[in-house]
Short mmCIF file of C-alpha atoms in Angstrom, two decimals:
data_model
loop_
_atom_site.label_atom_id
_atom_site.label_comp_id
_atom_site.label_asym_id
_atom_site.label_seq_id
_atom_site.Cartn_x
_atom_site.Cartn_y
_atom_site.Cartn_z
CA MET A 1361 -21.99 6.68 9.33
CA VAL A 1362 -19.99 3.50 9.44
CA SER A 1363 -17.08 3.77 11.88
CA SER A 1364 -13.57 3.69 10.49
CA MET A 1365 -12.58 0.58 12.43
CA SER A 1366 -15.63 -1.30 11.21
CA ARG A 1367 -14.76 -0.34 7.65
CA VAL A 1368 -11.14 -1.47 8.23
CA ALA A 1369 -12.30 -4.89 9.45
CA ASP A 1370 -14.83 -5.24 6.64
CA ALA A 1371 -12.22 -4.35 4.02
CA PHE A 1372 -9.77 -6.84 5.57
CA TRP A 1373 -12.07 -9.85 5.22
CA ARG A 1374 -13.15 -8.83 1.75
CA ALA A 1375 -9.50 -8.51 0.64
CA ALA A 1376 -8.65 -11.90 2.12
CA ALA A 1377 -11.55 -13.51 0.25
CA TYR A 1378 -10.53 -11.86 -3.03
CA CYS A 1379 -7.00 -13.27 -2.74
CA PHE A 1380 -8.38 -16.77 -3.36
CA ARG A 1381 -9.98 -15.83 -6.65
CA PRO A 1382 -8.29 -17.57 -9.60
CA ARG A 1383 -7.97 -14.25 -11.42
CA VAL A 1384 -5.99 -12.70 -8.56
CA ILE A 1385 -3.75 -15.74 -8.23
CA ALA A 1386 -3.04 -15.70 -11.96
CA LEU A 1387 -2.25 -11.98 -11.86
CA SER A 1388 0.42 -12.54 -9.18
CA ILE A 1389 2.49 -14.71 -11.51
CA LEU A 1390 3.60 -11.94 -13.88
CA PRO A 1391 5.21 -9.65 -11.24
CA LEU A 1392 6.87 -12.73 -9.76
CA LEU A 1393 8.42 -13.72 -13.11
CA VAL A 1394 9.58 -10.19 -13.94
CA SER A 1395 11.11 -9.43 -10.53
CA ALA A 1396 12.74 -12.86 -10.33
CA ALA A 1397 14.27 -12.41 -13.78
CA LEU A 1398 15.62 -8.99 -12.81
CA ALA A 1399 17.00 -10.26 -9.50
CA PHE A 1400 18.77 -13.25 -11.02
CA GLY A 1401 20.01 -11.19 -13.96
CA LEU A 1402 21.56 -8.59 -11.67
CA GLY A 1403 22.99 -11.33 -9.49
CA TYR A 1404 24.55 -13.09 -12.48
CA PHE A 1405 26.32 -9.99 -13.71
CA PHE A 1406 27.15 -8.14 -10.47
CA TRP A 1407 27.20 -10.65 -7.59
CA GLU A 1408 30.93 -11.39 -7.57
CA ASP A 1409 31.91 -7.74 -7.95
CA ALA A 1410 29.51 -6.72 -5.17
CA VAL A 1411 30.86 -9.35 -2.78
CA ALA A 1412 34.46 -8.41 -3.60
CA GLY A 1413 33.74 -4.75 -3.04
CA MET A 1414 32.00 -5.46 0.26
CA ARG A 1415 34.89 -7.64 1.42
CA ALA A 1416 37.40 -4.92 0.55
CA THR A 1417 35.31 -2.37 2.44
CA LEU A 1418 35.16 -4.59 5.51
CA ASP A 1419 38.89 -5.21 5.44
CA SER A 1420 39.50 -1.47 5.44
CA TRP A 1421 37.54 -0.96 8.66
CA ARG A 1422 39.72 -1.60 11.67
CA LEU A 1423 36.77 -2.31 13.97
CA ILE A 1424 35.38 -4.97 11.63
CA ASP A 1425 38.83 -6.49 11.19
CA THR A 1426 39.22 -6.69 14.98
CA LEU A 1427 35.81 -8.34 15.28
CA LEU A 1428 36.64 -10.89 12.60
CA GLY A 1429 39.98 -11.62 14.32
CA TRP A 1430 38.14 -12.28 17.57
CA LEU A 1431 35.73 -14.62 15.75
CA ASP A 1432 38.72 -16.50 14.29
CA HIS A 1433 40.15 -16.81 17.79
CA VAL A 1434 36.94 -18.32 19.23
CA GLY A 1435 36.62 -20.83 16.42
CA ALA A 1436 34.13 -19.02 14.16
CA ALA A 1437 36.53 -18.52 11.29
CA GLY A 1438 33.91 -19.62 8.80
CA PHE A 1439 31.90 -16.48 9.48
CA ARG A 1440 34.61 -14.36 7.85
CA SER A 1441 33.98 -15.95 4.44
CA VAL A 1442 30.19 -15.44 4.54
CA MET A 1443 29.99 -12.03 6.17
CA ALA A 1444 30.45 -10.11 2.92
CA PRO A 1445 27.82 -12.14 0.99
CA LEU A 1446 25.38 -11.80 3.90
CA LEU A 1447 25.78 -8.03 3.92
CA VAL A 1448 25.28 -7.86 0.15
CA LEU A 1449 22.05 -9.82 0.55
CA ALA A 1450 21.00 -7.54 3.42
CA PHE A 1451 21.50 -4.45 1.26
CA ALA A 1452 19.77 -6.09 -1.72
CA LEU A 1453 16.68 -7.10 0.26
CA PRO A 1454 15.16 -3.57 0.48
CA VAL A 1455 15.65 -3.17 -3.25
CA ILE A 1456 13.86 -6.48 -3.87
CA VAL A 1457 10.97 -5.40 -1.64
CA VAL A 1458 10.51 -2.02 -3.33
CA LEU A 1459 10.86 -3.63 -6.76
CA SER A 1460 8.13 -6.14 -5.91
CA LEU A 1461 5.87 -3.38 -4.63
CA LEU A 1462 6.34 -1.26 -7.76
CA LEU A 1463 5.71 -4.22 -10.06
CA VAL A 1464 2.52 -5.08 -8.19
CA ALA A 1465 1.44 -1.44 -8.41
CA LEU A 1466 2.07 -1.38 -12.17
CA MET A 1467 0.92 -4.84 -13.22
CA MET A 1468 -1.76 -5.80 -10.70
CA THR A 1469 -3.24 -2.73 -9.05
CA PRO A 1470 -5.30 -1.37 -12.01
CA THR A 1471 -6.90 -4.77 -12.57
CA LEU A 1472 -7.52 -5.34 -8.85
CA VAL A 1473 -9.12 -1.91 -8.45
CA HIS A 1474 -11.30 -2.57 -11.49
CA LEU A 1475 -12.30 -5.96 -10.05
CA VAL A 1476 -13.37 -4.47 -6.71
CA ALA A 1477 -15.20 -1.55 -8.34
CA GLU A 1478 -16.97 -3.82 -10.82
CA ARG A 1479 -18.29 -6.15 -8.12
CA ARG A 1480 -19.02 -3.71 -5.27
CA PHE A 1481 -19.44 -0.26 -6.84
CA PRO A 1482 -20.57 -0.75 -10.45
CA ALA A 1483 -22.30 2.65 -10.60
CA MET A 1484 -19.41 4.67 -9.13
CA GLU A 1485 -18.36 7.58 -11.34
CA LYS A 1486 -14.74 7.62 -12.54
CA LYS A 1487 -13.14 11.05 -12.27
CA HIS A 1488 -9.58 9.96 -13.20
CA GLY A 1489 -7.75 12.14 -10.69
CA GLY A 1490 -4.49 10.17 -11.02
CA PRO A 1491 -3.35 9.25 -14.54
CA TRP A 1492 -0.93 6.35 -14.93
CA TRP A 1493 2.15 8.52 -15.39
CA LYS A 1494 1.39 10.43 -12.21
CA ALA A 1495 0.80 7.20 -10.29
CA LEU A 1496 4.10 5.82 -11.61
CA SER A 1497 6.09 8.92 -10.64
CA TRP A 1498 4.38 8.98 -7.23
CA SER A 1499 5.30 5.33 -6.57
CA LEU A 1500 8.88 5.73 -7.79
CA TRP A 1501 9.51 8.85 -5.73
CA HIS A 1502 8.19 7.34 -2.50
CA GLY A 1503 9.96 4.06 -3.25
CA VAL A 1504 13.29 5.91 -3.47
CA LEU A 1505 12.54 7.69 -0.19
CA ALA A 1506 11.73 4.37 1.47
CA ILE A 1507 14.98 2.75 0.29
CA PHE A 1508 16.94 5.76 1.55
CA ALA A 1509 15.18 5.59 4.92
CA LEU A 1510 15.90 1.86 5.19
CA LEU A 1511 19.57 2.27 4.36
CA ILE A 1512 20.20 5.04 6.86
CA SER A 1513 18.25 3.15 9.56
CA MET A 1514 20.21 -0.10 9.18
CA PRO A 1515 22.75 0.69 11.94
CA PHE A 1516 19.84 0.99 14.38
CA TRP A 1517 18.68 -2.52 13.48
CA LEU A 1518 21.46 -3.82 15.70
CA ILE A 1519 19.39 -2.61 18.66
CA PRO A 1520 16.92 -5.51 19.19
CA PRO A 1521 13.69 -3.51 19.77
CA LEU A 1522 14.29 -1.15 16.85
CA VAL A 1523 14.69 -3.90 14.26
CA LEU A 1524 11.07 -4.86 15.00
CA ILE A 1525 9.85 -1.26 14.73
CA LEU A 1526 11.76 0.73 12.12
CA PRO A 1527 11.42 -1.47 8.98
CA PRO A 1528 7.66 -2.07 9.45
CA LEU A 1529 7.12 1.65 10.05
CA ILE A 1530 8.95 2.51 6.83
CA TRP A 1531 7.05 -0.15 4.86
CA GLY A 1532 3.81 1.05 6.43
CA TRP A 1533 4.45 4.63 5.39
CA LEU A 1534 5.33 3.51 1.87
CA GLY A 1535 2.22 1.32 1.64
CA TYR A 1536 0.00 4.15 2.87
CA LYS A 1537 1.36 6.52 0.24
CA VAL A 1538 1.38 4.10 -2.71
CA PHE A 1539 -1.66 1.89 -2.13
CA ALA A 1540 -4.00 4.69 -1.10
CA PHE A 1541 -3.04 6.74 -4.15
CA ASP A 1542 -3.44 3.80 -6.53
CA ALA A 1543 -6.78 2.75 -5.05
CA LEU A 1544 -8.26 6.22 -5.65
CA ALA A 1545 -6.43 7.18 -8.84
CA GLU A 1546 -9.14 6.11 -11.28
CA HIS A 1547 -12.36 6.91 -9.43
CA ALA A 1548 -11.58 9.97 -7.29
CA SER A 1549 -10.79 13.47 -8.42
CA VAL A 1550 -7.67 15.19 -7.14
CA GLN A 1551 -9.69 17.10 -4.53
CA GLU A 1552 -11.54 13.96 -3.41
CA ARG A 1553 -8.32 11.98 -3.11
CA ARG A 1554 -6.66 14.67 -1.01
CA GLN A 1555 -9.72 15.05 1.18
CA LEU A 1556 -10.02 11.30 1.76
CA MET A 1557 -6.34 10.84 2.53
CA ARG A 1558 -6.56 13.71 4.98
CA GLN A 1559 -9.82 12.70 6.68
CA HIS A 1560 -8.93 8.97 6.84
CA LYS A 1561 -5.22 9.41 7.53
CA LEU A 1562 -5.19 7.41 10.79
CA PRO A 1563 -7.10 4.36 9.44
CA LEU A 1564 -5.00 4.39 6.27
CA LEU A 1565 -1.82 4.60 8.32
CA LEU A 1566 -3.09 1.67 10.39
CA LEU A 1567 -3.58 -0.33 7.19
CA GLY A 1568 -0.09 0.68 6.12
CA LEU A 1569 1.40 -0.35 9.48
CA VAL A 1570 -0.26 -3.78 9.43
CA THR A 1571 0.76 -4.38 5.82
CA GLY A 1572 4.23 -3.13 6.76
CA TYR A 1573 4.53 -5.90 9.35
CA LEU A 1574 3.17 -8.36 6.80
CA GLY A 1575 5.77 -7.09 4.33
CA ALA A 1576 8.55 -7.50 6.87
CA ALA A 1577 7.53 -11.08 7.68
CA PRO A 1578 9.03 -12.68 4.54
CA ALA A 1579 12.44 -11.38 5.63
CA ALA A 1580 12.35 -14.01 8.37
CA ILE A 1581 13.25 -16.67 5.84
CA TRP A 1582 16.74 -15.11 5.71
CA ALA A 1583 17.30 -16.11 9.34
CA PHE A 1584 19.20 -19.20 8.22
CA GLY A 1585 22.45 -17.34 8.85
CA VAL A 1586 25.35 -18.96 7.04
CA MET A 1587 22.99 -21.30 5.19
CA ALA A 1588 21.29 -18.25 3.63
CA VAL A 1589 24.29 -17.78 1.33
CA ALA A 1590 24.09 -21.34 0.00
CA LEU A 1591 20.29 -21.12 -0.33
CA ALA A 1592 20.29 -17.58 -1.72
CA PRO A 1593 18.81 -18.40 -5.17
CA ILE A 1594 15.89 -20.30 -3.64
CA LEU A 1595 15.37 -17.77 -0.84
CA VAL A 1596 15.33 -14.86 -3.29
CA LEU A 1597 12.63 -16.55 -5.35
CA VAL A 1598 10.53 -17.42 -2.29
CA SER A 1599 10.95 -13.89 -0.92
CA ILE A 1600 9.75 -12.31 -4.15
CA TRP A 1601 6.74 -14.62 -4.28
CA LEU A 1602 5.79 -13.85 -0.67
CA TYR A 1603 6.21 -10.12 -1.20
CA THR A 1604 4.04 -10.28 -4.31
CA LEU A 1605 1.25 -12.00 -2.38
CA VAL A 1606 1.51 -9.58 0.54
CA PHE A 1607 1.39 -6.54 -1.72
CA ALA A 1608 -1.52 -7.96 -3.72
CA PHE A 1609 -3.49 -8.44 -0.49
CA SER A 1610 -2.49 -4.94 0.62
CA THR A 1611 -3.75 -3.48 -2.64
CA LEU A 1612 -7.11 -5.20 -2.22
CA TRP A 1613 -7.37 -4.09 1.41
CA PHE A 1614 -6.68 -0.44 0.59
CA THR A 1615 -8.99 -0.58 -2.42
CA HIS A 1616 -11.95 -1.96 -0.49
CA TYR A 1617 -11.49 0.61 2.25
CA ALA A 1618 -10.81 3.62 0.02
CA LEU A 1619 -13.63 3.01 -2.45
CA ALA A 1620 -16.14 2.42 0.36
CA ALA A 1621 -15.03 5.69 1.97
CA LEU A 1622 -15.29 7.49 -1.37
CA GLN A 1623 -18.81 6.17 -1.94
CA GLU A 1624 -19.85 7.23 1.55
CA MET A 1625 -18.40 10.71 1.06
CA ARG A 1626 -20.24 11.16 -2.23
CA ASP A 1627 -23.51 9.92 -0.75
CA ALA A 1628 -23.18 12.37 2.15
CA ARG A 1629 -22.40 15.21 -0.25
CA ALA A 1630 -25.39 14.35 -2.43
CA GLU A 1631 -27.64 14.27 0.63
CA VAL A 1632 -26.51 17.74 1.69
CA ALA A 1633 -26.92 19.11 -1.84
CA LYS A 1634 -30.44 17.69 -2.23
CA PRO A 1635 -32.84 20.66 -2.69
CA ALA A 1636 -35.59 21.31 -0.18
CA SER A 1637 -39.14 20.33 -1.03
CA VAL A 1638 -40.71 22.93 -3.35
CA PRO A 1639 -44.19 23.10 -4.87
CA PRO A 1640 -44.62 21.92 -8.46
CA LEU A 1641 -43.91 24.47 -11.17
CA VAL A 1642 -47.55 24.43 -12.34
CA GLU A 1643 -48.70 25.52 -8.93
CA VAL A 1644 -46.18 28.37 -8.91
CA LEU A 1645 -47.17 29.68 -12.36
CA ASP A 1646 -50.88 29.06 -12.00
CA PRO A 1647 -51.76 29.06 -8.32
CA PRO A 1648 -55.20 27.85 -7.44
CA ALA A 1649 -57.87 30.52 -7.16
CA PRO A 1650 -58.66 31.60 -3.63
CA ALA A 1651 -61.93 30.44 -2.21
CA PRO A 1652 -64.76 33.02 -2.63
CA LEU A 1653 -65.50 35.16 0.33
CA GLN A 1654 -68.73 34.28 2.05
CA PRO A 1655 -71.01 37.23 2.86
CA PRO A 1656 -71.43 37.81 6.53
CA GLN A 1657 -74.47 36.21 8.02
CA PRO A 1658 -77.04 38.68 9.47
CA GLU A 1659 -77.20 38.64 13.19
CA GLN A 1660 -80.26 37.03 14.60
CA GLY A 1661 -82.15 39.43 16.83
CA PRO A 1662 -84.08 38.39 19.82
CA THR A 1663 -87.42 36.80 19.06
#
């Protein structure tokens, strides 16, 4: 049996190679256009109100007001004007990430899974254990849980080590739940999907953790500080594009791993269920006649 780590590495290189296929690149454009349109539409209608509300909230907190007064005293008065927009962008970023993931799951994942199955596992039986409505509800529910976890963990991001641990862990958990389900939805039955996700939980969580760090990497482009507010329209578009590419690669990685594990599990099950060697039916119904008994030879007396 192929080891889990070998299968993880094999699926990684296969997913990376598939990302350069023209079909995959073309598929990434549609989620990018839809999520960018939604982001800019929401920003056009709600940006000013969101910034005003955030500024009013900050002014009502005595600790924040004291901090801003100290910044004014040390010559960083300009930070007061950009703090509210920066916080609005910080709260909007998790929503953008989850939105990109859901759009990739809806618009790209079925085609990517079909592409991998068609090229690597053309004879694999489809048992349709996860219809589209169940996959959608599964993704939405875990997406909401991930956003909630990110929001309540934000105060801990001020602690330097935790900001490098908590967001990737949350994205990794979300990727494990969504990508593994989507990769197996069409080909595995409900029982097979549950068995695979239980037996391969650690490798799948490893895939989710690595893709979680990959998903957190695009957030680094917001490290421009004050300049991020002026460059927000461009940075939002670049972020969405990067997230779309990361999630497309993650889908391919999970799909290659999960379908290979499913094929191996079915092969092992078929080997166990293979009947033992039995004689042909003709021999059972009409066994060959026994050989005739030979009469005993008379004993030779002494001569």
